[in-house]
PDB file of C-alpha atoms in Angstrom:
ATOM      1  CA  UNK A 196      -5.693   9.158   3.615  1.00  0.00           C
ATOM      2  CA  UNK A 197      -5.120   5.243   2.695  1.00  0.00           C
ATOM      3  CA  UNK A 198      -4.914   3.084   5.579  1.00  0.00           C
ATOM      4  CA  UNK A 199      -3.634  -0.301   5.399  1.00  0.00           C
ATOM      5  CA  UNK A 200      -3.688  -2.989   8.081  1.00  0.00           C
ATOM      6  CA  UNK A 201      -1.901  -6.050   7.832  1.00  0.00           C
ATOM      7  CA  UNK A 202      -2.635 -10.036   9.671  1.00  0.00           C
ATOM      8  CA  UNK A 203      -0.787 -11.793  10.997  1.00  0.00           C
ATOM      9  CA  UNK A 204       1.366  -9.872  13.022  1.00  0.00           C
ATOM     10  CA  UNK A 205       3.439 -13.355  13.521  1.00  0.00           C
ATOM     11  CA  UNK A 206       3.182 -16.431  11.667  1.00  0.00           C
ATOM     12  CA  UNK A 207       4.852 -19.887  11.979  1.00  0.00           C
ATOM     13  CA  UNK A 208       5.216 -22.715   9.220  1.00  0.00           C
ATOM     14  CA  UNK A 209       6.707 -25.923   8.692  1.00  0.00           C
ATOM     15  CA  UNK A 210       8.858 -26.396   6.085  1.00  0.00           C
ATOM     16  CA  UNK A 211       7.160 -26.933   2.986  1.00  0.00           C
ATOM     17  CA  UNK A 212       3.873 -25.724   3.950  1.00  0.00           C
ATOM     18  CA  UNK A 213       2.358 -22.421   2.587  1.00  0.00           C
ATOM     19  CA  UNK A 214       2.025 -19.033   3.933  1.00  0.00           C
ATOM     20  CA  UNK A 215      -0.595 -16.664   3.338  1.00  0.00           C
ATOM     21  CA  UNK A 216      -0.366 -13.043   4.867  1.00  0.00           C
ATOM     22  CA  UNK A 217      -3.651 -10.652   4.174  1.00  0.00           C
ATOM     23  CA  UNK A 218      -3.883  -6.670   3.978  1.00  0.00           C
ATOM     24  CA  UNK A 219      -6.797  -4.495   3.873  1.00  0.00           C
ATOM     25  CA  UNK A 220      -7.015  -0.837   2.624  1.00  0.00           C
ATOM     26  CA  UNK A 221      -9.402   1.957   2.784  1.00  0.00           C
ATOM     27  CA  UNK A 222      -8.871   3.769  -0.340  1.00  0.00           C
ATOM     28  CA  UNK A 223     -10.804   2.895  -3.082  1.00  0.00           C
ATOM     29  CA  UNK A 224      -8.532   4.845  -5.492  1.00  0.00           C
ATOM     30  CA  UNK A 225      -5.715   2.604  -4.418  1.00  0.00           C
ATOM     31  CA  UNK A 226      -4.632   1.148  -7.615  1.00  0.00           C
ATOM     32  CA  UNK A 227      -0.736  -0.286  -7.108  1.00  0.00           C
ATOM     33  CA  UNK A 228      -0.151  -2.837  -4.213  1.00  0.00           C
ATOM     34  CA  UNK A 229       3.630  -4.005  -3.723  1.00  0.00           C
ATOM     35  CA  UNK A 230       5.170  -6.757  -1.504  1.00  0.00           C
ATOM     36  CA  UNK A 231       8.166  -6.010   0.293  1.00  0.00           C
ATOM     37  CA  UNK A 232      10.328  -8.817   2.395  1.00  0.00           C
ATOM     38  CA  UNK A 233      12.894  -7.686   4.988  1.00  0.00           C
ATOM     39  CA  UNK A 234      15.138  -9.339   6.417  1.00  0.00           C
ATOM     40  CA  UNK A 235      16.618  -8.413   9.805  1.00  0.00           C
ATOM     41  CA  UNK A 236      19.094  -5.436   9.602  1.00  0.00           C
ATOM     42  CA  UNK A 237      18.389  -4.906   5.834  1.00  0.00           C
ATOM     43  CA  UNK A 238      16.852  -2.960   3.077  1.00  0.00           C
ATOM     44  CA  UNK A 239      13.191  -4.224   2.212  1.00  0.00           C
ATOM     45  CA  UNK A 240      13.117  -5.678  -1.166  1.00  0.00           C
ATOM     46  CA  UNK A 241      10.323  -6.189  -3.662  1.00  0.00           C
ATOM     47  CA  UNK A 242       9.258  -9.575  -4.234  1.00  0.00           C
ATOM     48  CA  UNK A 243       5.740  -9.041  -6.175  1.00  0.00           C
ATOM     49  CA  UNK A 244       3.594  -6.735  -6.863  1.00  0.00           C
ATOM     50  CA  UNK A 245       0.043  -6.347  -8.766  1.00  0.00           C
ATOM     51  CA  UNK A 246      -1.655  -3.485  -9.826  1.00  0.00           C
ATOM     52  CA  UNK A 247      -5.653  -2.972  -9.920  1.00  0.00           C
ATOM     53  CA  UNK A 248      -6.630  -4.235 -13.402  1.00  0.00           C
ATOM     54  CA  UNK A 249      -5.673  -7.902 -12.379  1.00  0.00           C
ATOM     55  CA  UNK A 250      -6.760 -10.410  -9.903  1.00  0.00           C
ATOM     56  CA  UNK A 251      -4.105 -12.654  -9.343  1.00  0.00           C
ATOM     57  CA  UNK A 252      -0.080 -12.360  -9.748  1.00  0.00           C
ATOM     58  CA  UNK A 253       2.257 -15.571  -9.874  1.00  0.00           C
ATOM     59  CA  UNK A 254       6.021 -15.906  -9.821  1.00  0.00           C
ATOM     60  CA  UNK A 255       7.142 -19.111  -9.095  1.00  0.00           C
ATOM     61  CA  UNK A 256       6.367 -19.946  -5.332  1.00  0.00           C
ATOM     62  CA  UNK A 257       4.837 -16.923  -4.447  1.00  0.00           C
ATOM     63  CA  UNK A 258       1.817 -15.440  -5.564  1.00  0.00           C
ATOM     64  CA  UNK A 259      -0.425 -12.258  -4.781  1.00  0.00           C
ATOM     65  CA  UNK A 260      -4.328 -12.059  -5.123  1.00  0.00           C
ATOM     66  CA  UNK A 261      -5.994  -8.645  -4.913  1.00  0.00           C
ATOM     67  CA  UNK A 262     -10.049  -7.992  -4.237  1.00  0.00           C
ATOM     68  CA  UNK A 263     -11.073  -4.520  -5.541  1.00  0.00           C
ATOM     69  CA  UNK A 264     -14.252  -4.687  -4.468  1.00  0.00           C
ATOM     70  CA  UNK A 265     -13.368  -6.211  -0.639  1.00  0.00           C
ATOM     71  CA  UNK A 266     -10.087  -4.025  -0.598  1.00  0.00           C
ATOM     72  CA  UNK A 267      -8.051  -6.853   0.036  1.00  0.00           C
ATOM     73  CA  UNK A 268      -5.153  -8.166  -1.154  1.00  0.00           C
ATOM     74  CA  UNK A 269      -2.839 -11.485  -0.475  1.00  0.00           C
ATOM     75  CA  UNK A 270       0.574 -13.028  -0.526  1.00  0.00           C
ATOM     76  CA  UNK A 271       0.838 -16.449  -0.620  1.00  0.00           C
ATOM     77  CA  UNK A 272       4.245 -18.439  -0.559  1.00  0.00           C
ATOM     78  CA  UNK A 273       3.977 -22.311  -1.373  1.00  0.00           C
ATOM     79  CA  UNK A 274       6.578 -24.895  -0.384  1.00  0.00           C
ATOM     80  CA  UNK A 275       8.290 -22.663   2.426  1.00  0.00           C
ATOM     81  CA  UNK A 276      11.969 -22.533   2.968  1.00  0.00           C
ATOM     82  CA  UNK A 277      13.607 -21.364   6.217  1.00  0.00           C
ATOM     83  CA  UNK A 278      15.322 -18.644   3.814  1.00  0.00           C
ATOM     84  CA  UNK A 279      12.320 -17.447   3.678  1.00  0.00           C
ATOM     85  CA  UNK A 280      12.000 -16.316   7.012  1.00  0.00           C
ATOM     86  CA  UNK A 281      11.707 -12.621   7.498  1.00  0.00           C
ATOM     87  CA  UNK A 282       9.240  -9.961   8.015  1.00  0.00           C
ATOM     88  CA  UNK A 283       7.017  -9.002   5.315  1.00  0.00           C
ATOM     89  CA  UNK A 284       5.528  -5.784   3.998  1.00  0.00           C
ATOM     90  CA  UNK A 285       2.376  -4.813   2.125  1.00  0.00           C
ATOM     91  CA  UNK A 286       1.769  -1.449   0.697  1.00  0.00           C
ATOM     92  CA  UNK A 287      -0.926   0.575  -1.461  1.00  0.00           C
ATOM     93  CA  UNK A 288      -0.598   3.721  -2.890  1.00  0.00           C
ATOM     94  CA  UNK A 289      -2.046   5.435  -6.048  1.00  0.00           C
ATOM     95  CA  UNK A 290       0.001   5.669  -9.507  1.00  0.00           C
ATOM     96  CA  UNK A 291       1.174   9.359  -9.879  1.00  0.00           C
ATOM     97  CA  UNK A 292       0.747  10.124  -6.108  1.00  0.00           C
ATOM     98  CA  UNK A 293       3.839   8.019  -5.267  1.00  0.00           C
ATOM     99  CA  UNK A 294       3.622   8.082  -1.370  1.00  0.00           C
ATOM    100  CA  UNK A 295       3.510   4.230  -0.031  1.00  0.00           C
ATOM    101  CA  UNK A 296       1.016   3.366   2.491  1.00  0.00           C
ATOM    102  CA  UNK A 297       3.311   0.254   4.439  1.00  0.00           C
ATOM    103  CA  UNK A 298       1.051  -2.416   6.708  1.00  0.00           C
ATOM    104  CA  UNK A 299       2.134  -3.116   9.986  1.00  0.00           C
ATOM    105  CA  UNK A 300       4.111  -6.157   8.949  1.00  0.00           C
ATOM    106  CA  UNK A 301       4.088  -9.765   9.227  1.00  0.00           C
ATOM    107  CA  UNK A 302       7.250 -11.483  10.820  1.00  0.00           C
ATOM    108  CA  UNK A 303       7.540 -15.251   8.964  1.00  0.00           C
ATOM    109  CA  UNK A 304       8.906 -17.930  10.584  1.00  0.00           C
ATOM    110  CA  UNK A 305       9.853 -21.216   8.670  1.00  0.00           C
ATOM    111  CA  UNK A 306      10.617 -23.886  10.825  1.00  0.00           C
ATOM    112  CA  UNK A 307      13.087 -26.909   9.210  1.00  0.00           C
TER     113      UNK A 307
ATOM    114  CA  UNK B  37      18.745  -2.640 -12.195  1.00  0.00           C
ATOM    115  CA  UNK B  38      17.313  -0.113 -10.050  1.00  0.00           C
ATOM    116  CA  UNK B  39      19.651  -0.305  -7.443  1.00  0.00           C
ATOM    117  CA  UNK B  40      20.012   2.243  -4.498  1.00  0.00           C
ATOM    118  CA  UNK B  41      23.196   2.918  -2.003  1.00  0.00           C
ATOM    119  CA  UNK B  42      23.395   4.517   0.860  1.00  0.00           C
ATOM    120  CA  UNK B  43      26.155   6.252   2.925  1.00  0.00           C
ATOM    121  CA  UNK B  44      27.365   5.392   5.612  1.00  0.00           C
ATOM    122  CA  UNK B  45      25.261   2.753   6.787  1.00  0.00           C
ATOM    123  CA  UNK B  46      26.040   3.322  10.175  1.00  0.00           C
ATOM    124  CA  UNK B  47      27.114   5.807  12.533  1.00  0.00           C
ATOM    125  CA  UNK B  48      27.271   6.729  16.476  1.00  0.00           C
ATOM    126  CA  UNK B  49      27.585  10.087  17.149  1.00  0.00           C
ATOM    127  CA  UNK B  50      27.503  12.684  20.027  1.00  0.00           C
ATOM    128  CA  UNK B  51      24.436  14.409  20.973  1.00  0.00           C
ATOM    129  CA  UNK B  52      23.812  17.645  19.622  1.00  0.00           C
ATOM    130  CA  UNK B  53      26.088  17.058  16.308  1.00  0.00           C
ATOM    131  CA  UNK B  54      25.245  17.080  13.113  1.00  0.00           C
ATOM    132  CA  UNK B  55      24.751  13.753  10.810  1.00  0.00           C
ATOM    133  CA  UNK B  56      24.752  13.532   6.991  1.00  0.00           C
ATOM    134  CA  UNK B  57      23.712  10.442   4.785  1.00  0.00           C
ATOM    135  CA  UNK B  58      23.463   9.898   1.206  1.00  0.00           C
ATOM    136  CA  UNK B  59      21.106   8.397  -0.496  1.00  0.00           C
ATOM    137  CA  UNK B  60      22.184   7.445  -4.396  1.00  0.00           C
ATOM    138  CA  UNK B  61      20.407   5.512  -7.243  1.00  0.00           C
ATOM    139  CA  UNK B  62      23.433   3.723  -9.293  1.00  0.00           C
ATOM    140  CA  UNK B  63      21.414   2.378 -12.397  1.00  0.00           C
ATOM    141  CA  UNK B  64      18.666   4.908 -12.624  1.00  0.00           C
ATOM    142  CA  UNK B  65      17.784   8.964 -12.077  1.00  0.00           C
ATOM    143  CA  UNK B  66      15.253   9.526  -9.398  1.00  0.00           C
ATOM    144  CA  UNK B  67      13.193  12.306 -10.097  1.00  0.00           C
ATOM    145  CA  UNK B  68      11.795  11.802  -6.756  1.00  0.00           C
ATOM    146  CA  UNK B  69      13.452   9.657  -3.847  1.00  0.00           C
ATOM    147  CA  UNK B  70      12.055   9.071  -0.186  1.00  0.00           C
ATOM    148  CA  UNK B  71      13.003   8.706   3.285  1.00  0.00           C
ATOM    149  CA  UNK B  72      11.369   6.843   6.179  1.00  0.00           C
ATOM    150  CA  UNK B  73      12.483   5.715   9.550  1.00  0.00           C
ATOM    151  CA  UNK B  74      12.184   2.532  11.015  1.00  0.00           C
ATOM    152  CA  UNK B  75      11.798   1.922  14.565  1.00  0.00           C
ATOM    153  CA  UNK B  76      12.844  -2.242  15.976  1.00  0.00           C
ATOM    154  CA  UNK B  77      10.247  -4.148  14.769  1.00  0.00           C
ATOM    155  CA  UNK B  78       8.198  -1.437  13.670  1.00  0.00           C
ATOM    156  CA  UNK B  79       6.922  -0.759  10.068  1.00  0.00           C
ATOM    157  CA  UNK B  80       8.600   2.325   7.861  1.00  0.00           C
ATOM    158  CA  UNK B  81       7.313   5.694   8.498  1.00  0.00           C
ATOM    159  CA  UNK B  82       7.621   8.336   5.874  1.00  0.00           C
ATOM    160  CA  UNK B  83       9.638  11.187   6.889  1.00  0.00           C
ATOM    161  CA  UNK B  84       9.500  13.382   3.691  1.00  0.00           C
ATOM    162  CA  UNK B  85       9.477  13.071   0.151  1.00  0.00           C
ATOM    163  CA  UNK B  86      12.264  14.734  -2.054  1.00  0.00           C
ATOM    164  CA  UNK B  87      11.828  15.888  -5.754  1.00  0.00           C
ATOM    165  CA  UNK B  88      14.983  16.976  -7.889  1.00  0.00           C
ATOM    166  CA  UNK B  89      15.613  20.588  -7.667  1.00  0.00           C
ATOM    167  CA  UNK B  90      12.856  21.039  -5.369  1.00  0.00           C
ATOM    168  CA  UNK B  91      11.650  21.703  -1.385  1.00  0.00           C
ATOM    169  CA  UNK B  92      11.293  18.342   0.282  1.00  0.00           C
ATOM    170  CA  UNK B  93       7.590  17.697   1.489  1.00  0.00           C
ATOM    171  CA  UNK B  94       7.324  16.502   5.059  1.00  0.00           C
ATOM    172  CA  UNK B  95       4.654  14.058   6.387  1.00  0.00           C
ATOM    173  CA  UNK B  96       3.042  15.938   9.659  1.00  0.00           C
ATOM    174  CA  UNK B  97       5.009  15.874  12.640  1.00  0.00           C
ATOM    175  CA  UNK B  98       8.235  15.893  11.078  1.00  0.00           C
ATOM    176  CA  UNK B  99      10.552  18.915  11.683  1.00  0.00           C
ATOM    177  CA  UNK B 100      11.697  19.725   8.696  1.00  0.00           C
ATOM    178  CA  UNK B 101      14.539  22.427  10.096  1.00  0.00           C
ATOM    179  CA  UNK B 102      15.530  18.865  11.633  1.00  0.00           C
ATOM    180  CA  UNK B 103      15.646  16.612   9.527  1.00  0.00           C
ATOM    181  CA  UNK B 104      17.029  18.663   6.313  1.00  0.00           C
ATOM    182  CA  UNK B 105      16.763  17.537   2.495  1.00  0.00           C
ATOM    183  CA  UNK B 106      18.453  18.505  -0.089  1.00  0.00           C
ATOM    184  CA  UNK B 107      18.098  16.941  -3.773  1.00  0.00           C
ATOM    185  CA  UNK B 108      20.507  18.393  -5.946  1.00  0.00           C
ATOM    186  CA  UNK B 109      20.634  15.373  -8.850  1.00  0.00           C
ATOM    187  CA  UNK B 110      18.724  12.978 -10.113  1.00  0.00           C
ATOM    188  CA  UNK B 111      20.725  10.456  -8.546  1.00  0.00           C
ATOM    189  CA  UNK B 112      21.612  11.919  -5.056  1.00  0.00           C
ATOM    190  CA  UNK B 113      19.215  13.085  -2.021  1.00  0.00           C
ATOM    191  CA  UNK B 114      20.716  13.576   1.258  1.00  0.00           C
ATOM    192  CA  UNK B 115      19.368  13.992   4.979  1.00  0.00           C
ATOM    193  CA  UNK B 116      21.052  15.923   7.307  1.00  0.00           C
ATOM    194  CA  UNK B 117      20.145  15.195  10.902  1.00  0.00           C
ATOM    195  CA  UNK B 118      21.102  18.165  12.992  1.00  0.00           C
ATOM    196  CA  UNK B 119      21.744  18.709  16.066  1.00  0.00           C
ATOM    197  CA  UNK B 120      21.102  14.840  17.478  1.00  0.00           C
ATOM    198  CA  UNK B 121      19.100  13.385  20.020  1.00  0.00           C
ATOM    199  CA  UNK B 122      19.281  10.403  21.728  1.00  0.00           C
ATOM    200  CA  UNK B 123      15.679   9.984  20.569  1.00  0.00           C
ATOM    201  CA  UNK B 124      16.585  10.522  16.801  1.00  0.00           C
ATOM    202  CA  UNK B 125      18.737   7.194  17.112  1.00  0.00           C
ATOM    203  CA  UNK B 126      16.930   5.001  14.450  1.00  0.00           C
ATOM    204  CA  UNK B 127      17.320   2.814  11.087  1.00  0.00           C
ATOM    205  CA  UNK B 128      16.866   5.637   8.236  1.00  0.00           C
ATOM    206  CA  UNK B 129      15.800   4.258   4.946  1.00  0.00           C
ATOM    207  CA  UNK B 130      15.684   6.175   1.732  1.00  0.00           C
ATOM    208  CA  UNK B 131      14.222   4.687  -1.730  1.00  0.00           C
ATOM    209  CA  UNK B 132      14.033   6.162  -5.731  1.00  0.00           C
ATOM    210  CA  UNK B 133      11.462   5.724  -7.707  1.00  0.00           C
ATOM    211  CA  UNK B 134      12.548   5.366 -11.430  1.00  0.00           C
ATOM    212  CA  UNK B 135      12.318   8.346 -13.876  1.00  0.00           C
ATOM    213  CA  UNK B 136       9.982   7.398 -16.459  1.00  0.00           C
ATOM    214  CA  UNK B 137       8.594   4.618 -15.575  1.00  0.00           C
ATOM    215  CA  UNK B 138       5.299   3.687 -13.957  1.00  0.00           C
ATOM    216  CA  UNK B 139       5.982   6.380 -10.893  1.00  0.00           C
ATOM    217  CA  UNK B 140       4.879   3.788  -8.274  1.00  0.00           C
ATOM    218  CA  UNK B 141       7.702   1.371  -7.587  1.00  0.00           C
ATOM    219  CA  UNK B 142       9.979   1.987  -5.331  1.00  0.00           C
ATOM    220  CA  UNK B 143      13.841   0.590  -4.826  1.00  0.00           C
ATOM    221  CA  UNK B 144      15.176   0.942  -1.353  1.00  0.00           C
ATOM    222  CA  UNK B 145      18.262   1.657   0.253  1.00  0.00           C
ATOM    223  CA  UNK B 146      20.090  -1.019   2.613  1.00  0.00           C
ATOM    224  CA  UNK B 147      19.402   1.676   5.366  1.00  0.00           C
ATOM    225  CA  UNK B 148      21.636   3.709   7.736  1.00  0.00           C
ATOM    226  CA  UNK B 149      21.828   2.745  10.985  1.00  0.00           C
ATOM    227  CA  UNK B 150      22.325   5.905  13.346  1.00  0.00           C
ATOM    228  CA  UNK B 151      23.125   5.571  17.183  1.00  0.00           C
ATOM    229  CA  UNK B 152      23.000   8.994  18.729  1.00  0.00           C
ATOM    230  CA  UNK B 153      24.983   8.809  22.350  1.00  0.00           C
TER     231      UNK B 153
END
């Protein structure tokens, strides 16, 4: 089955600066990868998500980059706020199969 | 759109009783909705997947004469946690994925909070 790790486990910013979390997977036939941001006590909620027939997904400050042939795949958030603070979830699955495959998280810190 | 509720989103009860949430899309029918537990700062874990007017499929290691699913609508899956343990105290999460559409995305609950004493 798909296996998907996630780095950093933790990550602190300044306000303003960027953020970049990374995910690998091991299934080729991966083909949809979602970003999910949690917040502490909540639901997780999509924020972006790309699917395999494009590199690179902007909307507004944040922006995901996937790697087919590395099986990799990036969020990157530009000009951090502190509401952005929370943890952070990547996923892959396969269209049709519907099961997601969740990394391990990455727990965002923005420092004002 | 695609917005999910959930019911109750929390509850403490005794060990060895029985514990029912809903899980309801508002905006959309869910041929096929999803439940996961979350540990403290732990990632979601699939507990089963539930198609309309189907058996729920468990992921391995998950009882399903436990943890019981029943999918009646297109807009309403519920897990029943019976008899509860201590250990079975955990944030349950359920999500839809949208009938029609591109069968990937999926909208979650805000989660149910269960304390088992």
């Amino acid at each position: 089955g798909e296996n998907v790790e996630q780095h950093p486990s933790t990550l602190s910013v300044q306000e303003g600066d960027s953020a970049v979390i990374k995910c690998t997977y091991s299934d080729s036939a991966s083909n949809y990868f979602p970003w999910y941001k949690q917040e502490l006590g909540k639901r997780p909620q999509l924020i972006i998500d790309i699917r395999s027939n494009v590199g690179e997904k902007k909307d507004q400050r944040i922006a995901v980059t996937l790697n087919k042939t590395a099986k990799h795949f990036s969020l990157h958030i530009t000009e951090t706020q502190p509401e952005d603070s929370a943890v952070y979830f990547c996923a892959a699955t396969i269209t049709g199969a519907n099961n997601l495959f969740f990394g391990t998280g990455t727990r965002l810190t923005v420092i004002p | 759109g695609a917005v999910v509720s959930q019911h109750p989103s929390r509850v403490i009860c005794k060990s060895g009783t029985s514990v029912k949430i809903e899980c309801r899309s508002l905006d959309f029918q869910a041929t096929t909705m999803f439940w996961y537990r979350q540990f403290p700062k732990q990632s979601l874990m699939l507990m089963a997947t539930s198609n309309e007017g189907s058996k729920a499929t468990y992921e391995q290691g998950v009882e399903k004469d436990k943890f019981l699913i029943n999918h009646a609508s297109l807009t309403l899956s519920t897990l029943t946690v019976t008899s509860a343990h201590p250990e079975d105290s955990s944030f349950y999460i359920c999500s839809g994925v949208v009938a029609g559409g591109p069968g990937d995305t999926q909208y979650f609950g805000p989660g149910t909070r269960l304390t088992v004493l």
